[in-house]
């Protein structure tokens, strides 16, 4: 199987996994917002956000590192899996204890504290499941994660329908979520046991000293990459309350769902780009340039739709008038979508070129900047202040990635067609607002069709289309 076919194969299964997971979570949170209101929704999302933070502490970069290392040496997959597992287990336990101690140091509502206790078990179940998934990605067998994700989320959705009709208290929905995560751990462990040699599940703590620096770099990056983007929610919960968190997160969940697109593509390309960097720099650059152009062009129509029709989208999803304050927040997040799509390639290039330390420093700096700005913005401006802080922080991260990447590479990636597409999309958006100000459904169709035609026939050259749909990079 050539490289392009392998990328498309991996992208397909990675997309199914991420889409199934995020669609389930999206429907889950939308249902909570619609049936329980903004305040309870805020309590749940605050607890969920904090549990994910500690989950990233439990992961501590080991998943990404395992995927990268296994991709470089698949024959040593069993040894690599065994080497990092003890650290993974230790961090999972420490993270679980840490979130249990959190209420002693932070002032949170009683409901939020109860939900944190329930969702804390997601740390152990999901951390270990993700470690198995990282192994599957490293050996480029993405289909195992897809099947397991589909099974557990099908169970979750089925139970949600039943419990939703019964209108059970919110804590029982949290318990349902935890039960399905435990099922995912069991299924992934069974599959991993079949793929690895039997003695791979006998672990030792020997020889880990030389790996600690690498683990720390990946781990700190993962934690702070999550924190600088989610710190607004945590600070709103501490300084404002659950209602403000609910409003902010109602817009945030929409862009979190959209961000599955770069996440899917990056997950599929990570093993390939890691291998390319070691063996063919030119192919590494060709693949990265194509990825950058694809993500940038995809971001424009998505960001435009979210910006122009934020009012209609928020009303359609949440109905309750208390969520109207999320409309300007979604407009700001629409701009963030374009930024994050546009710089994701440069971030991935830092990782695959073994410059994860630089990437780690950038997100740590971004977290500090986010906190310092929010010290002023949230108390004075509330949720809007938090949204603008997020925009500024993402701009800082984006420019930092560009600066960290070599100037010659950034110039090589510059494409006049992409800039023309951006200008054309803005012009179309301006005309739609003035010609069809209330017909948002027609506007979305026009933007989608016009963008699709431009991207395929004009945005990509014939050689780029061949790379995507016909030939492999090795033939380019």
PDB file of N, CA, C and O in Angstrom, residues 4 8 285-294 297 412-418 454-473 476:
ATOM      1  N   UNK A   4       0.108   7.498   0.103  1.00  0.00           N
ATOM      2  CA  UNK A   4      -1.153   8.245   0.037  1.00  0.00           C
ATOM      3  C   UNK A   4      -2.336   7.349   0.376  1.00  0.00           C
ATOM      4  O   UNK A   4      -3.254   7.745   1.104  1.00  0.00           O
ATOM      5  N   UNK A   8      -4.879   7.916   3.493  1.00  0.00           N
ATOM      6  CA  UNK A   8      -6.337   7.954   3.349  1.00  0.00           C
ATOM      7  C   UNK A   8      -6.992   6.865   4.200  1.00  0.00           C
ATOM      8  O   UNK A   8      -8.046   7.083   4.812  1.00  0.00           O
ATOM      9  N   UNK A 285       8.547  17.652   3.527  1.00  0.00           N
ATOM     10  CA  UNK A 285       8.106  19.005   3.203  1.00  0.00           C
ATOM     11  C   UNK A 285       6.906  19.001   2.258  1.00  0.00           C
ATOM     12  O   UNK A 285       5.979  19.808   2.409  1.00  0.00           O
ATOM     13  N   UNK A 286       6.892  18.105   1.286  1.00  0.00           N
ATOM     14  CA  UNK A 286       5.769  18.026   0.348  1.00  0.00           C
ATOM     15  C   UNK A 286       4.482  17.671   1.087  1.00  0.00           C
ATOM     16  O   UNK A 286       3.435  18.298   0.886  1.00  0.00           O
ATOM     17  N   UNK A 287       4.557  16.661   1.953  1.00  0.00           N
ATOM     18  CA  UNK A 287       3.370  16.240   2.706  1.00  0.00           C
ATOM     19  C   UNK A 287       2.898  17.341   3.648  1.00  0.00           C
ATOM     20  O   UNK A 287       1.691  17.593   3.774  1.00  0.00           O
ATOM     21  N   UNK A 288       3.837  18.020   4.300  1.00  0.00           N
ATOM     22  CA  UNK A 288       3.471  19.087   5.233  1.00  0.00           C
ATOM     23  C   UNK A 288       2.844  20.269   4.510  1.00  0.00           C
ATOM     24  O   UNK A 288       1.868  20.860   4.991  1.00  0.00           O
ATOM     25  N   UNK A 289       3.381  20.641   3.352  1.00  0.00           N
ATOM     26  CA  UNK A 289       2.820  21.754   2.590  1.00  0.00           C
ATOM     27  C   UNK A 289       1.394  21.453   2.146  1.00  0.00           C
ATOM     28  O   UNK A 289       0.501  22.307   2.231  1.00  0.00           O
ATOM     29  N   UNK A 290       1.164  20.235   1.678  1.00  0.00           N
ATOM     30  CA  UNK A 290      -0.177  19.840   1.252  1.00  0.00           C
ATOM     31  C   UNK A 290      -1.149  19.830   2.431  1.00  0.00           C
ATOM     32  O   UNK A 290      -2.305  20.248   2.307  1.00  0.00           O
ATOM     33  N   UNK A 291      -0.675  19.374   3.586  1.00  0.00           N
ATOM     34  CA  UNK A 291      -1.502  19.384   4.792  1.00  0.00           C
ATOM     35  C   UNK A 291      -1.864  20.815   5.179  1.00  0.00           C
ATOM     36  O   UNK A 291      -3.027  21.113   5.492  1.00  0.00           O
ATOM     37  N   UNK A 292      -0.882  21.704   5.153  1.00  0.00           N
ATOM     38  CA  UNK A 292      -1.120  23.091   5.526  1.00  0.00           C
ATOM     39  C   UNK A 292      -2.157  23.748   4.616  1.00  0.00           C
ATOM     40  O   UNK A 292      -3.057  24.449   5.082  1.00  0.00           O
ATOM     41  N   UNK A 293      -2.015  23.530   3.329  1.00  0.00           N
ATOM     42  CA  UNK A 293      -2.944  24.134   2.369  1.00  0.00           C
ATOM     43  C   UNK A 293      -4.351  23.578   2.548  1.00  0.00           C
ATOM     44  O   UNK A 293      -5.343  24.315   2.492  1.00  0.00           O
ATOM     45  N   UNK A 294      -4.452  22.285   2.777  1.00  0.00           N
ATOM     46  CA  UNK A 294      -5.756  21.654   2.955  1.00  0.00           C
ATOM     47  C   UNK A 294      -6.472  22.189   4.191  1.00  0.00           C
ATOM     48  O   UNK A 294      -7.652  22.561   4.131  1.00  0.00           O
ATOM     49  N   UNK A 297      -7.609  25.955   3.775  1.00  0.00           N
ATOM     50  CA  UNK A 297      -8.771  26.132   2.908  1.00  0.00           C
ATOM     51  C   UNK A 297     -10.044  25.572   3.532  1.00  0.00           C
ATOM     52  O   UNK A 297     -11.128  26.104   3.308  1.00  0.00           O
ATOM     53  N   UNK A 412       8.138  28.903   1.646  1.00  0.00           N
ATOM     54  CA  UNK A 412       7.806  27.839   0.688  1.00  0.00           C
ATOM     55  C   UNK A 412       6.342  27.469   0.775  1.00  0.00           C
ATOM     56  O   UNK A 412       5.722  27.098  -0.220  1.00  0.00           O
ATOM     57  N   UNK A 413       5.759  27.578   1.963  1.00  0.00           N
ATOM     58  CA  UNK A 413       4.362  27.207   2.149  1.00  0.00           C
ATOM     59  C   UNK A 413       3.404  28.313   1.706  1.00  0.00           C
ATOM     60  O   UNK A 413       2.211  28.097   1.620  1.00  0.00           O
ATOM     61  N   UNK A 414       3.936  29.516   1.475  1.00  0.00           N
ATOM     62  CA  UNK A 414       3.077  30.628   1.076  1.00  0.00           C
ATOM     63  C   UNK A 414       2.481  30.334  -0.295  1.00  0.00           C
ATOM     64  O   UNK A 414       3.184  30.001  -1.238  1.00  0.00           O
ATOM     65  N   UNK A 415       1.167  30.498  -0.419  1.00  0.00           N
ATOM     66  CA  UNK A 415       0.457  30.170  -1.648  1.00  0.00           C
ATOM     67  C   UNK A 415      -0.535  31.281  -1.970  1.00  0.00           C
ATOM     68  O   UNK A 415      -1.449  31.553  -1.194  1.00  0.00           O
ATOM     69  N   UNK A 416      -0.370  31.918  -3.120  1.00  0.00           N
ATOM     70  CA  UNK A 416      -1.233  33.033  -3.497  1.00  0.00           C
ATOM     71  C   UNK A 416      -2.681  32.587  -3.678  1.00  0.00           C
ATOM     72  O   UNK A 416      -3.622  33.364  -3.471  1.00  0.00           O
ATOM     73  N   UNK A 417      -2.885  31.311  -4.069  1.00  0.00           N
ATOM     74  CA  UNK A 417      -4.252  30.810  -4.239  1.00  0.00           C
ATOM     75  C   UNK A 417      -4.994  30.786  -2.905  1.00  0.00           C
ATOM     76  O   UNK A 417      -6.189  31.079  -2.847  1.00  0.00           O
ATOM     77  N   UNK A 418      -4.290  30.422  -1.851  1.00  0.00           N
ATOM     78  CA  UNK A 418      -4.921  30.379  -0.533  1.00  0.00           C
ATOM     79  C   UNK A 418      -5.327  31.776  -0.079  1.00  0.00           C
ATOM     80  O   UNK A 418      -6.415  31.976   0.471  1.00  0.00           O
ATOM     81  N   UNK A 454     -14.178  25.845  -5.576  1.00  0.00           N
ATOM     82  CA  UNK A 454     -12.924  26.602  -5.656  1.00  0.00           C
ATOM     83  C   UNK A 454     -11.753  25.756  -5.179  1.00  0.00           C
ATOM     84  O   UNK A 454     -10.701  25.710  -5.818  1.00  0.00           O
ATOM     85  N   UNK A 455     -11.923  25.106  -4.033  1.00  0.00           N
ATOM     86  CA  UNK A 455     -10.830  24.327  -3.453  1.00  0.00           C
ATOM     87  C   UNK A 455     -10.367  23.232  -4.416  1.00  0.00           C
ATOM     88  O   UNK A 455      -9.165  23.055  -4.648  1.00  0.00           O
ATOM     89  N   UNK A 456     -11.322  22.516  -4.993  1.00  0.00           N
ATOM     90  CA  UNK A 456     -10.949  21.377  -5.834  1.00  0.00           C
ATOM     91  C   UNK A 456     -10.376  21.805  -7.182  1.00  0.00           C
ATOM     92  O   UNK A 456      -9.327  21.311  -7.607  1.00  0.00           O
ATOM     93  N   UNK A 457     -11.050  22.734  -7.850  1.00  0.00           N
ATOM     94  CA  UNK A 457     -10.655  23.068  -9.217  1.00  0.00           C
ATOM     95  C   UNK A 457      -9.614  24.183  -9.325  1.00  0.00           C
ATOM     96  O   UNK A 457      -8.863  24.247 -10.291  1.00  0.00           O
ATOM     97  N   UNK A 458      -9.568  25.075  -8.342  1.00  0.00           N
ATOM     98  CA  UNK A 458      -8.646  26.200  -8.417  1.00  0.00           C
ATOM     99  C   UNK A 458      -7.611  26.155  -7.294  1.00  0.00           C
ATOM    100  O   UNK A 458      -6.420  26.365  -7.521  1.00  0.00           O
ATOM    101  N   UNK A 459      -8.083  25.890  -6.091  1.00  0.00           N
ATOM    102  CA  UNK A 459      -7.185  25.916  -4.936  1.00  0.00           C
ATOM    103  C   UNK A 459      -6.045  24.927  -5.045  1.00  0.00           C
ATOM    104  O   UNK A 459      -4.882  25.254  -4.757  1.00  0.00           O
ATOM    105  N   UNK A 460      -6.346  23.696  -5.483  1.00  0.00           N
ATOM    106  CA  UNK A 460      -5.321  22.676  -5.654  1.00  0.00           C
ATOM    107  C   UNK A 460      -4.899  22.605  -7.120  1.00  0.00           C
ATOM    108  O   UNK A 460      -5.743  22.621  -8.017  1.00  0.00           O
ATOM    109  N   UNK A 461      -3.616  22.515  -7.332  1.00  0.00           N
ATOM    110  CA  UNK A 461      -3.116  22.302  -8.689  1.00  0.00           C
ATOM    111  C   UNK A 461      -3.361  20.858  -9.093  1.00  0.00           C
ATOM    112  O   UNK A 461      -3.710  20.011  -8.259  1.00  0.00           O
ATOM    113  N   UNK A 462      -3.161  20.571 -10.378  1.00  0.00           N
ATOM    114  CA  UNK A 462      -3.377  19.200 -10.860  1.00  0.00           C
ATOM    115  C   UNK A 462      -2.421  18.224 -10.180  1.00  0.00           C
ATOM    116  O   UNK A 462      -2.800  17.093  -9.853  1.00  0.00           O
ATOM    117  N   UNK A 463      -1.195  18.671  -9.939  1.00  0.00           N
ATOM    118  CA  UNK A 463      -0.231  17.786  -9.273  1.00  0.00           C
ATOM    119  C   UNK A 463      -0.627  17.519  -7.826  1.00  0.00           C
ATOM    120  O   UNK A 463      -0.458  16.406  -7.319  1.00  0.00           O
ATOM    121  N   UNK A 464      -1.185  18.541  -7.162  1.00  0.00           N
ATOM    122  CA  UNK A 464      -1.641  18.367  -5.782  1.00  0.00           C
ATOM    123  C   UNK A 464      -2.849  17.448  -5.721  1.00  0.00           C
ATOM    124  O   UNK A 464      -2.978  16.639  -4.793  1.00  0.00           O
ATOM    125  N   UNK A 465      -3.733  17.555  -6.696  1.00  0.00           N
ATOM    126  CA  UNK A 465      -4.879  16.634  -6.740  1.00  0.00           C
ATOM    127  C   UNK A 465      -4.408  15.205  -6.977  1.00  0.00           C
ATOM    128  O   UNK A 465      -4.976  14.257  -6.430  1.00  0.00           O
ATOM    129  N   UNK A 466      -3.376  15.046  -7.799  1.00  0.00           N
ATOM    130  CA  UNK A 466      -2.827  13.714  -8.020  1.00  0.00           C
ATOM    131  C   UNK A 466      -2.261  13.128  -6.733  1.00  0.00           C
ATOM    132  O   UNK A 466      -2.427  11.939  -6.448  1.00  0.00           O
ATOM    133  N   UNK A 467      -1.594  13.974  -5.970  1.00  0.00           N
ATOM    134  CA  UNK A 467      -1.045  13.508  -4.700  1.00  0.00           C
ATOM    135  C   UNK A 467      -2.139  13.056  -3.744  1.00  0.00           C
ATOM    136  O   UNK A 467      -2.002  12.080  -3.018  1.00  0.00           O
ATOM    137  N   UNK A 468      -3.258  13.808  -3.755  1.00  0.00           N
ATOM    138  CA  UNK A 468      -4.352  13.496  -2.830  1.00  0.00           C
ATOM    139  C   UNK A 468      -5.166  12.289  -3.267  1.00  0.00           C
ATOM    140  O   UNK A 468      -5.577  11.478  -2.427  1.00  0.00           O
ATOM    141  N   UNK A 469      -5.391  12.145  -4.556  1.00  0.00           N
ATOM    142  CA  UNK A 469      -6.389  11.169  -5.012  1.00  0.00           C
ATOM    143  C   UNK A 469      -5.859  10.053  -5.896  1.00  0.00           C
ATOM    144  O   UNK A 469      -6.493   9.026  -6.034  1.00  0.00           O
ATOM    145  N   UNK A 470      -4.657  10.240  -6.473  1.00  0.00           N
ATOM    146  CA  UNK A 470      -4.228   9.239  -7.438  1.00  0.00           C
ATOM    147  C   UNK A 470      -2.886   8.606  -7.105  1.00  0.00           C
ATOM    148  O   UNK A 470      -2.799   7.411  -6.868  1.00  0.00           O
ATOM    149  N   UNK A 471      -1.835   9.444  -7.044  1.00  0.00           N
ATOM    150  CA  UNK A 471      -0.495   8.898  -6.899  1.00  0.00           C
ATOM    151  C   UNK A 471       0.077   9.141  -5.515  1.00  0.00           C
ATOM    152  O   UNK A 471      -0.387   9.990  -4.786  1.00  0.00           O
ATOM    153  N   UNK A 472       1.098   8.418  -5.185  1.00  0.00           N
ATOM    154  CA  UNK A 472       1.758   8.598  -3.917  1.00  0.00           C
ATOM    155  C   UNK A 472       2.822   9.671  -3.987  1.00  0.00           C
ATOM    156  O   UNK A 472       3.265  10.067  -5.050  1.00  0.00           O
ATOM    157  N   UNK A 473       3.242  10.131  -2.813  1.00  0.00           N
ATOM    158  CA  UNK A 473       4.274  11.159  -2.754  1.00  0.00           C
ATOM    159  C   UNK A 473       5.587  10.649  -3.353  1.00  0.00           C
ATOM    160  O   UNK A 473       6.342  11.397  -3.942  1.00  0.00           O
ATOM    161  N   UNK A 476       5.801  11.722  -6.823  1.00  0.00           N
ATOM    162  CA  UNK A 476       5.598  13.126  -7.163  1.00  0.00           C
ATOM    163  C   UNK A 476       6.848  13.741  -7.751  1.00  0.00           C
ATOM    164  O   UNK A 476       7.956  13.394  -7.381  1.00  0.00           O
TER     165      UNK A 476
END
